[in-house]
Structures are given as structure tokens and as C-alpha cells.
mmCIF file of C-alpha atoms in Angstrom:
data_model
loop_
_atom_site.group_PDB
_atom_site.id
_atom_site.type_symbol
_atom_site.label_atom_id
_atom_site.label_comp_id
_atom_site.label_asym_id
_atom_site.label_seq_id
_atom_site.Cartn_x
_atom_site.Cartn_y
_atom_site.Cartn_z
ATOM 1 C CA MET Z 1134 50.632 -83.539 -6.434
ATOM 2 C CA LYS Z 1135 46.884 -83.135 -6.676
ATOM 3 C CA THR Z 1136 44.570 -85.527 -4.667
ATOM 4 C CA VAL Z 1137 41.260 -86.419 -6.004
ATOM 5 C CA PHE Z 1138 38.168 -88.083 -4.433
ATOM 6 C CA VAL Z 1139 35.919 -89.067 -7.689
ATOM 7 C CA THR Z 1140 32.547 -90.831 -7.905
ATOM 8 C CA GLY Z 1141 31.322 -92.526 -10.462
ATOM 9 C CA ALA Z 1142 34.421 -94.177 -11.371
ATOM 10 C CA ASN Z 1143 33.017 -97.468 -13.326
ATOM 11 C CA GLY Z 1144 31.154 -95.218 -15.852
ATOM 12 C CA LEU Z 1145 31.901 -93.972 -18.973
ATOM 13 C CA LEU Z 1146 33.014 -90.724 -17.836
ATOM 14 C CA GLY Z 1147 34.448 -91.546 -14.523
ATOM 15 C CA THR Z 1148 36.742 -94.339 -16.063
ATOM 16 C CA ASN Z 1149 38.088 -91.477 -19.140
ATOM 17 C CA LEU Z 1150 38.586 -88.967 -16.422
ATOM 18 C CA ILE Z 1151 40.701 -91.237 -14.194
ATOM 19 C CA HIS Z 1152 43.018 -92.116 -16.828
ATOM 20 C CA GLU Z 1153 43.567 -88.468 -17.883
ATOM 21 C CA MET Z 1154 44.315 -87.608 -13.909
ATOM 22 C CA LEU Z 1155 46.373 -90.533 -13.842
ATOM 23 C CA SER Z 1156 48.172 -89.309 -16.877
ATOM 24 C CA LEU Z 1157 48.709 -85.855 -15.267
ATOM 25 C CA GLY Z 1158 50.192 -87.994 -11.895
ATOM 26 C CA TRP Z 1159 47.310 -87.018 -9.621
ATOM 27 C CA GLN Z 1160 46.763 -89.000 -7.418
ATOM 28 C CA VAL Z 1161 43.005 -90.775 -7.249
ATOM 29 C CA LYS Z 1162 40.565 -92.228 -4.670
ATOM 30 C CA ALA Z 1163 37.742 -93.539 -6.610
ATOM 31 C CA LEU Z 1164 34.153 -94.667 -5.018
ATOM 32 C CA VAL Z 1165 32.894 -97.546 -6.932
ATOM 33 C CA ARG Z 1166 30.248 -100.355 -5.872
ATOM 34 C CA ASN Z 1167 32.171 -102.955 -7.005
ATOM 35 C CA PRO Z 1168 35.848 -102.772 -7.856
ATOM 36 C CA ASP Z 1169 35.612 -105.815 -9.554
ATOM 37 C CA ASN Z 1170 33.562 -103.955 -12.453
ATOM 38 C CA TYR Z 1171 36.133 -101.198 -12.827
ATOM 39 C CA LYS Z 1172 37.273 -102.023 -16.047
ATOM 40 C CA GLY Z 1173 40.009 -99.059 -16.522
ATOM 41 C CA GLU Z 1174 43.777 -98.981 -15.877
ATOM 42 C CA GLN Z 1175 45.491 -99.973 -12.588
ATOM 43 C CA HIS Z 1176 47.858 -97.618 -11.350
ATOM 44 C CA THR Z 1177 49.764 -97.161 -8.181
ATOM 45 C CA TYR Z 1178 48.202 -93.650 -7.901
ATOM 46 C CA LEU Z 1179 44.727 -95.223 -7.994
ATOM 47 C CA GLU Z 1180 43.104 -96.231 -4.961
ATOM 48 C CA LEU Z 1181 39.569 -97.809 -5.404
ATOM 49 C CA ILE Z 1182 37.250 -97.228 -2.217
ATOM 50 C CA LYS Z 1183 34.200 -99.682 -1.974
ATOM 51 C CA GLY Z 1184 31.212 -97.842 -0.877
ATOM 52 C CA ASN Z 1185 27.949 -96.102 -1.494
ATOM 53 C CA LEU Z 1186 27.108 -92.638 -1.840
ATOM 54 C CA PHE Z 1187 25.639 -92.364 1.336
ATOM 55 C CA ASP Z 1188 28.365 -93.906 3.194
ATOM 56 C CA ASP Z 1189 30.483 -91.606 5.673
ATOM 57 C CA LEU Z 1190 33.041 -90.622 3.172
ATOM 58 C CA ALA Z 1191 34.539 -87.921 5.061
ATOM 59 C CA PRO Z 1192 37.081 -90.246 6.218
ATOM 60 C CA TYR Z 1193 38.178 -91.293 2.764
ATOM 61 C CA MET Z 1194 38.446 -87.695 1.963
ATOM 62 C CA LYS Z 1195 40.887 -86.566 4.149
ATOM 63 C CA GLY Z 1196 43.963 -85.683 2.039
ATOM 64 C CA CYS Z 1197 42.144 -84.739 -0.693
ATOM 65 C CA GLY Z 1198 41.755 -81.435 -1.964
ATOM 66 C CA ILE Z 1199 39.053 -82.016 -4.793
ATOM 67 C CA VAL Z 1200 35.806 -83.703 -4.913
ATOM 68 C CA ILE Z 1201 34.613 -84.642 -8.267
ATOM 69 C CA HIS Z 1202 30.859 -85.966 -8.272
ATOM 70 C CA ILE Z 1203 29.957 -87.897 -11.274
ATOM 71 C CA ALA Z 1204 28.022 -90.749 -10.174
ATOM 72 C CA ALA Z 1205 23.911 -90.158 -10.712
ATOM 73 C CA GLU Z 1206 20.898 -92.281 -11.368
ATOM 74 C CA THR Z 1207 20.283 -91.553 -15.482
ATOM 75 C CA ARG Z 1208 17.961 -94.222 -16.212
ATOM 76 C CA GLN Z 1209 14.605 -92.809 -18.380
ATOM 77 C CA ASP Z 1210 12.160 -95.507 -16.973
ATOM 78 C CA LEU Z 1211 11.628 -95.032 -13.129
ATOM 79 C CA LEU Z 1212 8.220 -93.769 -12.516
ATOM 80 C CA ARG Z 1213 8.478 -91.270 -9.627
ATOM 81 C CA TYR Z 1214 10.533 -88.310 -9.014
ATOM 82 C CA SER Z 1215 11.960 -89.675 -5.615
ATOM 83 C CA ASP Z 1216 13.621 -92.026 -7.672
ATOM 84 C CA TYR Z 1217 15.960 -89.546 -8.902
ATOM 85 C CA GLN Z 1218 15.961 -86.920 -6.380
ATOM 86 C CA LYS Z 1219 17.628 -89.519 -3.694
ATOM 87 C CA THR Z 1220 20.473 -90.314 -5.825
ATOM 88 C CA ASN Z 1221 20.951 -87.014 -7.791
ATOM 89 C CA CYS Z 1222 20.076 -84.635 -5.368
ATOM 90 C CA GLU Z 1223 19.898 -86.278 -1.854
ATOM 91 C CA ALA Z 1224 23.318 -87.912 -2.491
ATOM 92 C CA THR Z 1225 25.014 -84.841 -3.404
ATOM 93 C CA VAL Z 1226 24.049 -82.888 -0.340
ATOM 94 C CA SER Z 1227 25.609 -86.014 1.536
ATOM 95 C CA LEU Z 1228 28.659 -86.052 -0.593
ATOM 96 C CA PHE Z 1229 29.509 -81.911 -0.064
ATOM 97 C CA GLN Z 1230 28.602 -82.569 3.897
ATOM 98 C CA SER Z 1231 31.428 -85.048 3.873
ATOM 99 C CA ALA Z 1232 33.680 -82.617 1.757
ATOM 100 C CA LEU Z 1233 33.153 -80.226 4.484
ATOM 101 C CA GLU Z 1234 33.693 -82.545 7.514
ATOM 102 C CA SER Z 1235 37.011 -83.893 5.989
ATOM 103 C CA GLY Z 1236 38.737 -80.572 6.391
ATOM 104 C CA SER Z 1237 40.885 -81.081 3.654
ATOM 105 C CA VAL Z 1238 38.732 -80.654 0.467
ATOM 106 C CA LYS Z 1239 38.703 -77.178 -1.085
ATOM 107 C CA LYS Z 1240 36.933 -77.704 -4.395
ATOM 108 C CA PHE Z 1241 33.452 -79.634 -5.552
ATOM 109 C CA VAL Z 1242 33.133 -79.917 -8.968
ATOM 110 C CA PHE Z 1243 29.564 -81.638 -9.660
ATOM 111 C CA VAL Z 1244 29.156 -83.049 -13.251
ATOM 112 C CA SER Z 1245 25.514 -81.877 -13.767
ATOM 113 C CA SER Z 1246 23.556 -82.385 -17.293
ATOM 114 C CA ALA Z 1247 23.084 -80.200 -20.257
ATOM 115 C CA ASN Z 1248 19.557 -80.355 -19.908
ATOM 116 C CA THR Z 1249 19.292 -78.256 -16.672
ATOM 117 C CA VAL Z 1250 20.058 -75.196 -18.986
ATOM 118 C CA GLY Z 1251 17.890 -73.801 -21.763
ATOM 119 C CA HIS Z 1252 18.601 -75.260 -25.287
ATOM 120 C CA SER Z 1253 18.363 -73.640 -28.589
ATOM 121 C CA ASP Z 1254 15.323 -71.744 -29.823
ATOM 122 C CA PHE Z 1255 14.811 -69.846 -32.662
ATOM 123 C CA PHE Z 1256 17.242 -67.159 -32.294
ATOM 124 C CA GLU Z 1257 20.309 -68.647 -30.963
ATOM 125 C CA LEU Z 1258 22.193 -71.910 -29.309
ATOM 126 C CA GLY Z 1259 21.636 -73.149 -25.602
ATOM 127 C CA SER Z 1260 23.981 -71.544 -23.193
ATOM 128 C CA GLU Z 1261 24.881 -71.465 -19.338
ATOM 129 C CA ASP Z 1262 22.947 -68.177 -18.941
ATOM 130 C CA LYS Z 1263 19.682 -69.592 -20.462
ATOM 131 C CA ALA Z 1264 16.673 -71.066 -18.285
ATOM 132 C CA VAL Z 1265 15.791 -74.521 -18.841
ATOM 133 C CA ARG Z 1266 12.690 -74.802 -21.084
ATOM 134 C CA PHE Z 1267 9.730 -77.328 -22.032
ATOM 135 C CA PRO Z 1268 9.825 -80.104 -22.332
ATOM 136 C CA PHE Z 1269 13.167 -80.567 -20.504
ATOM 137 C CA LYS Z 1270 11.503 -78.809 -17.201
ATOM 138 C CA GLU Z 1271 9.473 -81.537 -16.886
ATOM 139 C CA SER Z 1272 12.003 -84.498 -16.962
ATOM 140 C CA TYR Z 1273 12.713 -85.870 -13.497
ATOM 141 C CA TYR Z 1274 16.215 -86.259 -14.224
ATOM 142 C CA ALA Z 1275 16.855 -82.782 -15.388
ATOM 143 C CA LYS Z 1276 14.990 -81.367 -12.192
ATOM 144 C CA SER Z 1277 16.897 -83.960 -10.029
ATOM 145 C CA LYS Z 1278 20.115 -82.267 -11.246
ATOM 146 C CA LEU Z 1279 18.871 -79.177 -11.298
ATOM 147 C CA GLU Z 1280 17.907 -79.390 -7.486
ATOM 148 C CA ALA Z 1281 21.499 -80.392 -6.725
ATOM 149 C CA GLU Z 1282 22.814 -77.453 -8.594
ATOM 150 C CA ASN Z 1283 20.728 -75.062 -6.631
ATOM 151 C CA PHE Z 1284 21.585 -76.509 -3.067
ATOM 152 C CA LEU Z 1285 25.418 -76.392 -4.213
ATOM 153 C CA LEU Z 1286 25.066 -72.983 -5.561
ATOM 154 C CA GLU Z 1287 23.566 -71.678 -2.734
ATOM 155 C CA ASN Z 1288 26.494 -73.443 -0.641
ATOM 156 C CA LYS Z 1289 29.365 -71.974 -2.734
ATOM 157 C CA GLU Z 1290 30.254 -69.664 0.263
ATOM 158 C CA ASN Z 1291 31.397 -72.662 2.237
ATOM 159 C CA MET Z 1292 33.189 -74.327 -0.376
ATOM 160 C CA ASP Z 1293 34.501 -73.663 -4.146
ATOM 161 C CA VAL Z 1294 31.594 -75.081 -6.737
ATOM 162 C CA ILE Z 1295 32.007 -75.771 -9.982
ATOM 163 C CA ILE Z 1296 29.136 -77.325 -12.206
ATOM 164 C CA VAL Z 1297 29.845 -78.724 -15.523
ATOM 165 C CA ASN Z 1298 27.236 -79.417 -17.936
ATOM 166 C CA PRO Z 1299 28.095 -82.155 -20.471
ATOM 167 C CA THR Z 1300 26.079 -82.715 -23.585
ATOM 168 C CA PHE Z 1301 25.874 -86.234 -25.025
ATOM 169 C CA MET Z 1302 28.817 -88.126 -24.653
ATOM 170 C CA LEU Z 1303 30.337 -90.530 -26.632
ATOM 171 C CA GLY Z 1304 33.748 -92.637 -26.452
ATOM 172 C CA ALA Z 1305 35.435 -95.691 -25.332
ATOM 173 C CA TYR Z 1306 34.735 -97.633 -21.878
ATOM 174 C CA ASP Z 1307 31.116 -97.232 -22.007
ATOM 175 C CA THR Z 1308 30.769 -100.579 -19.982
ATOM 176 C CA LYS Z 1309 26.716 -100.675 -19.310
ATOM 177 C CA PRO Z 1310 26.797 -99.383 -22.210
ATOM 178 C CA SER Z 1311 24.825 -95.829 -21.381
ATOM 179 C CA SER Z 1312 24.957 -93.094 -23.928
ATOM 180 C CA GLY Z 1313 26.639 -95.744 -26.427
ATOM 181 C CA LYS Z 1314 23.119 -97.379 -26.836
ATOM 182 C CA ILE Z 1315 22.348 -94.736 -29.779
ATOM 183 C CA ILE Z 1316 25.477 -96.432 -31.765
ATOM 184 C CA LEU Z 1317 24.089 -100.300 -30.864
ATOM 185 C CA MET Z 1318 20.842 -98.698 -32.012
ATOM 186 C CA GLY Z 1319 21.961 -97.710 -35.643
ATOM 187 C CA TRP Z 1320 25.076 -99.974 -36.287
ATOM 188 C CA LYS Z 1321 24.538 -101.790 -39.852
ATOM 189 C CA LYS Z 1322 20.723 -101.799 -39.465
ATOM 190 C CA ARG Z 1323 19.291 -102.061 -43.335
ATOM 191 C CA ILE Z 1324 16.174 -100.086 -42.141
ATOM 192 C CA LEU Z 1325 17.169 -97.110 -39.646
ATOM 193 C CA PHE Z 1326 14.096 -95.245 -38.344
ATOM 194 C CA TYR Z 1327 15.170 -91.958 -36.666
ATOM 195 C CA PRO Z 1328 13.359 -89.227 -34.866
ATOM 196 C CA PRO Z 1329 13.072 -85.273 -36.263
ATOM 197 C CA GLY Z 1330 14.879 -83.780 -33.519
ATOM 198 C CA GLY Z 1331 18.899 -83.475 -32.732
ATOM 199 C CA LYS Z 1332 21.129 -83.159 -29.728
ATOM 200 C CA ASN Z 1333 24.792 -81.827 -28.769
ATOM 201 C CA PHE Z 1334 27.377 -84.585 -29.494
ATOM 202 C CA VAL Z 1335 30.981 -84.504 -27.522
ATOM 203 C CA ASP Z 1336 34.036 -86.591 -27.036
ATOM 204 C CA VAL Z 1337 34.217 -88.071 -23.472
ATOM 205 C CA LYS Z 1338 37.648 -87.344 -23.347
ATOM 206 C CA ASP Z 1339 37.078 -83.188 -23.913
ATOM 207 C CA VAL Z 1340 34.921 -83.507 -21.093
ATOM 208 C CA SER Z 1341 37.117 -85.178 -18.908
ATOM 209 C CA ARG Z 1342 39.708 -82.824 -20.164
ATOM 210 C CA GLY Z 1343 37.467 -79.706 -19.386
ATOM 211 C CA ILE Z 1344 36.725 -81.123 -16.006
ATOM 212 C CA ILE Z 1345 40.465 -80.915 -15.091
ATOM 213 C CA ALA Z 1346 40.397 -77.181 -17.168
ATOM 214 C CA CYS Z 1347 37.379 -76.510 -14.684
ATOM 215 C CA ILE Z 1348 39.806 -77.554 -11.864
ATOM 216 C CA GLN Z 1349 42.907 -75.346 -12.596
ATOM 217 C CA LYS Z 1350 40.906 -72.320 -14.117
ATOM 218 C CA GLY Z 1351 37.433 -72.297 -13.463
ATOM 219 C CA LYS Z 1352 35.698 -70.062 -11.238
ATOM 220 C CA ASN Z 1353 33.527 -70.564 -7.884
ATOM 221 C CA GLY Z 1354 29.573 -70.757 -8.650
ATOM 222 C CA GLU Z 1355 30.064 -70.796 -12.255
ATOM 223 C CA LYS Z 1356 28.554 -73.427 -14.775
ATOM 224 C CA TYR Z 1357 30.638 -74.794 -17.816
ATOM 225 C CA LEU Z 1358 28.715 -76.206 -21.021
ATOM 226 C CA LEU Z 1359 30.825 -79.152 -22.635
ATOM 227 C CA ALA Z 1360 29.586 -79.548 -25.875
ATOM 228 C CA ASN Z 1361 30.600 -79.780 -29.571
ATOM 229 C CA ASN Z 1362 28.709 -80.862 -32.280
ATOM 230 C CA ASN Z 1363 24.868 -79.991 -32.743
ATOM 231 C CA LEU Z 1364 23.329 -83.026 -34.934
ATOM 232 C CA THR Z 1365 20.247 -83.860 -36.105
ATOM 233 C CA TYR Z 1366 19.755 -87.639 -35.321
ATOM 234 C CA LYS Z 1367 19.643 -88.299 -39.075
ATOM 235 C CA ALA Z 1368 22.911 -86.399 -39.690
ATOM 236 C CA PHE Z 1369 24.204 -88.380 -36.979
ATOM 237 C CA PHE Z 1370 23.229 -92.115 -38.101
ATOM 238 C CA LYS Z 1371 24.625 -91.008 -41.447
ATOM 239 C CA LEU Z 1372 28.192 -90.384 -39.511
ATOM 240 C CA LEU Z 1373 27.654 -93.702 -37.745
ATOM 241 C CA SER Z 1374 26.766 -95.687 -41.375
ATOM 242 C CA GLU Z 1375 30.263 -94.293 -42.632
ATOM 243 C CA HIS Z 1376 31.950 -96.212 -39.796
ATOM 244 C CA SER Z 1377 29.746 -99.388 -40.447
ATOM 245 C CA GLU Z 1378 30.129 -99.030 -44.396
ATOM 246 C CA GLN Z 1379 26.527 -99.831 -44.575
ATOM 247 C CA ARG Z 1380 23.846 -97.644 -46.443
ATOM 248 C CA PRO Z 1381 20.712 -97.847 -44.813
ATOM 249 C CA ILE Z 1382 17.398 -97.106 -45.507
ATOM 250 C CA MET Z 1383 16.326 -94.338 -43.411
ATOM 251 C CA ILE Z 1384 13.019 -93.113 -42.269
ATOM 252 C CA GLY Z 1385 11.946 -90.319 -40.433
ATOM 253 C CA LEU Z 1386 9.659 -90.662 -37.436
ATOM 254 C CA PRO Z 1387 7.012 -88.043 -37.462
ATOM 255 C CA LYS Z 1388 6.098 -86.010 -34.207
ATOM 256 C CA TRP Z 1389 2.347 -87.081 -34.113
ATOM 257 C CA LEU Z 1390 3.606 -90.927 -33.779
ATOM 258 C CA LEU Z 1391 6.288 -90.226 -31.147
ATOM 259 C CA HIS Z 1392 3.706 -88.050 -29.491
ATOM 260 C CA LEU Z 1393 0.948 -90.971 -29.861
ATOM 261 C CA LEU Z 1394 3.905 -93.512 -28.358
ATOM 262 C CA GLY Z 1395 4.247 -91.021 -25.531
ATOM 263 C CA TYR Z 1396 0.924 -91.231 -24.186
ATOM 264 C CA GLY Z 1397 0.832 -95.081 -24.487
ATOM 265 C CA GLY Z 1398 4.034 -95.047 -22.438
ATOM 266 C CA ASN Z 1399 2.532 -92.412 -19.592
ATOM 267 C CA CYS Z 1400 -0.449 -95.306 -19.589
ATOM 268 C CA ALA Z 1401 1.903 -98.080 -19.306
ATOM 269 C CA ARG Z 1402 3.453 -96.101 -16.246
ATOM 270 C CA PHE Z 1403 0.526 -94.668 -14.786
ATOM 271 C CA PHE Z 1404 -0.449 -98.656 -13.969
ATOM 272 C CA GLY Z 1405 3.488 -99.152 -12.909
ATOM 273 C CA LEU Z 1406 5.171 -100.403 -15.610
ATOM 274 C CA GLU Z 1407 8.687 -99.206 -16.181
ATOM 275 C CA THR Z 1408 9.287 -98.116 -19.235
ATOM 276 C CA SER Z 1409 11.630 -95.148 -20.931
ATOM 277 C CA MET Z 1410 8.727 -94.555 -23.221
ATOM 278 C CA SER Z 1411 6.689 -91.469 -21.997
ATOM 279 C CA LEU Z 1412 5.465 -88.620 -23.717
ATOM 280 C CA THR Z 1413 8.175 -86.073 -22.010
ATOM 281 C CA ASN Z 1414 10.822 -88.568 -23.406
ATOM 282 C CA MET Z 1415 9.119 -88.688 -26.747
ATOM 283 C CA ARG Z 1416 8.670 -84.823 -26.894
ATOM 284 C CA ILE Z 1417 12.289 -84.536 -25.995
ATOM 285 C CA LEU Z 1418 13.147 -86.400 -29.331
ATOM 286 C CA CYS Z 1419 11.556 -84.232 -31.284
ATOM 287 C CA GLN Z 1420 13.499 -81.124 -30.027
ATOM 288 C CA ASP Z 1421 16.820 -79.519 -31.643
ATOM 289 C CA ASN Z 1422 18.841 -79.894 -27.996
ATOM 290 C CA PHE Z 1423 21.705 -77.790 -29.565
ATOM 291 C CA PHE Z 1424 23.917 -75.802 -27.838
ATOM 292 C CA THR Z 1425 27.269 -73.271 -27.466
ATOM 293 C CA ASN Z 1426 30.603 -74.042 -26.178
ATOM 294 C CA LYS Z 1427 31.958 -70.643 -26.598
ATOM 295 C CA LYS Z 1428 32.524 -70.062 -22.917
ATOM 296 C CA SER Z 1429 34.521 -73.355 -22.165
ATOM 297 C CA VAL Z 1430 36.585 -72.823 -25.075
ATOM 298 C CA LYS Z 1431 37.239 -68.734 -23.990
ATOM 299 C CA TYR Z 1432 37.397 -69.605 -20.648
ATOM 300 C CA LEU Z 1433 39.106 -72.826 -20.000
ATOM 301 C CA GLY Z 1434 40.901 -73.309 -23.503
ATOM 302 C CA ILE Z 1435 39.224 -76.597 -24.303
ATOM 303 C CA GLN Z 1436 40.018 -77.531 -28.032
ATOM 304 C CA TYR Z 1437 37.192 -79.923 -28.806
ATOM 305 C CA ARG Z 1438 38.017 -83.172 -31.031
ATOM 306 C CA PRO Z 1439 35.834 -84.367 -34.275
ATOM 307 C CA ILE Z 1440 32.878 -86.043 -32.854
ATOM 308 C CA GLU Z 1441 34.095 -88.777 -35.439
ATOM 309 C CA ASP Z 1442 37.162 -89.419 -32.886
ATOM 310 C CA ALA Z 1443 34.469 -90.066 -30.203
ATOM 311 C CA ILE Z 1444 32.123 -92.680 -32.633
ATOM 312 C CA HIS Z 1445 35.535 -94.228 -33.360
ATOM 313 C CA ASP Z 1446 36.652 -94.876 -30.043
ATOM 314 C CA ALA Z 1447 32.995 -95.747 -29.323
ATOM 315 C CA VAL Z 1448 32.953 -98.547 -32.008
ATOM 316 C CA SER Z 1449 36.386 -99.930 -31.679
ATOM 317 C CA TYR Z 1450 35.819 -100.628 -27.659
ATOM 318 C CA PHE Z 1451 32.449 -102.045 -28.405
ATOM 319 C CA LYS Z 1452 34.174 -104.431 -31.184
ATOM 320 C CA SER Z 1453 37.231 -105.396 -28.195
ATOM 321 C CA GLU Z 1454 34.100 -106.086 -26.018
ATOM 322 C CA ASN Z 1455 32.475 -108.298 -28.400
ATOM 323 C CA ILE Z 1456 29.092 -106.184 -28.353
ATOM 324 C CA LEU Z 1457 29.508 -105.115 -32.096
ATOM 325 C CA LYS Z 1458 30.594 -107.316 -34.759
#
């Protein structure tokens, strides 16, 4: 029986991953800030540990062979790089040191982001061996995740390190909600405005199974993109409208308008106003943020589900929680 220590258990990915591991008979120790906020299934093999990423976690890791680090600062409205660096990089370093001190952890799996690798260009889709490019290299979130990746890869001789880079995840148990906000934005709107770019969407269940496959088949020091459908925002909202049985009037937003809003957001941020509207974020909305999943299919054996299944799971969950009608 495998025993795993996992962070970020209350989130979309954390909850789904825990379910997958429990179904395999694995024992899970899950770090949570507040155990009452855990909305997943209870199980005799699941131990919820109340704490934070900067606690001395080595004692809790004893007996665990694997650490999976999911918890991250993903909000887009923070003003300084240090706001992201503390959680996404410094906490990762602390957690890695605790894993070493435990004496039992042999493998450290870091859940990063697809935004730390190069996205598609005119010639090919983004892949693990491509360097991050503008405008993502200007993103505080992406920069902090990449800094953590670099630290771990520099220390892969001390412990097996595997990095997974999921794209935009959708599915059930999005309790905040986080990425599921895109569904709330487009649900049953009569008029729907959409940006000119697009992104890669993936079922959170596939990401969960991909992490497990990394534990079983992944190689030390490797990065694995967990990605599926490349869709423009217009195409995604068309898929969503099929689930809502609505036919909204769809209006594309021009790049110049988004850039103008971004400049306005930068001015507001200069004066200390926390807003997700920044020039970097608006430029990202104009990108075709597309990726290939060839490496994870070939070396991890992942069979990806249609993204329609993930949309269905997310919508069903939001309805069960009375978030959607």
C-alpha cells in the first residue's frame, strides 16, 4: 500500500486526486487549513491534517513514500511578485526540506502550471521542451511557479522530482470556485462577450490520473504537460451553450479594447487597488495558449476524456451546490 502526503486537498484538483488515490487503496495524509472545508468523500484511509505550508511537516510525512504538492497562490489580483513567491516558491522549498527530513519520502511530485512552458506559436503547439514566452513570462504567477520548478530540478539528486504542468482544469468539486468561474461567466447569458484568444482545457479527472501515472511511470527530473482540448474562447462558450440549452448572442472583444482595459488596470494597481485587470492578463486573453499532450500519452499512457464530460461534471456539481440553476 502506498502512503502519500498531499497539499491543497480542499481544492478542485486536490479533492479529485484524493478520490482517485483512495479508489486504488492508497493511504492519504492531506494537509488542509480547515478540515471543515473539505467537501470530498470521507474514508478510513484518509487523514486530514490541519496546518499550513510553513509548519514543521516532517513528522506528518514519516511513513509516506510520496509527497504531492498542489497548494498554490493562483489569484490574479495580487500586486507584488513577493505575494506569489512566498506561497508558490518559498513554501515549496520548505516542503521539500521537510520531505528530506522525514527520512521516508522518496518521490516529490510538484503540480506546476502549463504557463511555465512555451505555448503555441505559428509553427507548432506548446510542449515541455519549449521555454516560456511573452506575455506569460511577465506573469507573477507563472514566474513564481517556474522559480519553484528550477529549485526542485536543481535538487533532483537528493530526491526523485517529477513536475506536472496541467492546463486549464474543469470538473466537479470546484468549491471556491476557481477555474470553474469561466462556466459561471458564460452560463445562460443572453449576450456573451468573449476574448480573441483561447486555451487548452483538460478534465480534472485526467489530471488526477496523470499524477498517479507520473508516480508509477514518470522519470526523475522530467516535466509532463497534462493537456487535452485546444479551444478558442468562442468555441468553448459554444460548447457550454449546448449544456445550458441557450443560444446567446456572442460578441468578440477586440484586442485593442482589452489592451486599453489592461492599461487602466495597471494604473489602478499602481495606486494599490487589487484587481485582476492588468495589461499582462489582458494580453494573455488574446493568446492562443495551446499545447500538445503527446509526451503524457506516449510515456504515461493517459487516455484523455472529451472535455464535454468535464463541463458536464462541473455543471452538475454547481447545480448540486445551488451555484447554478
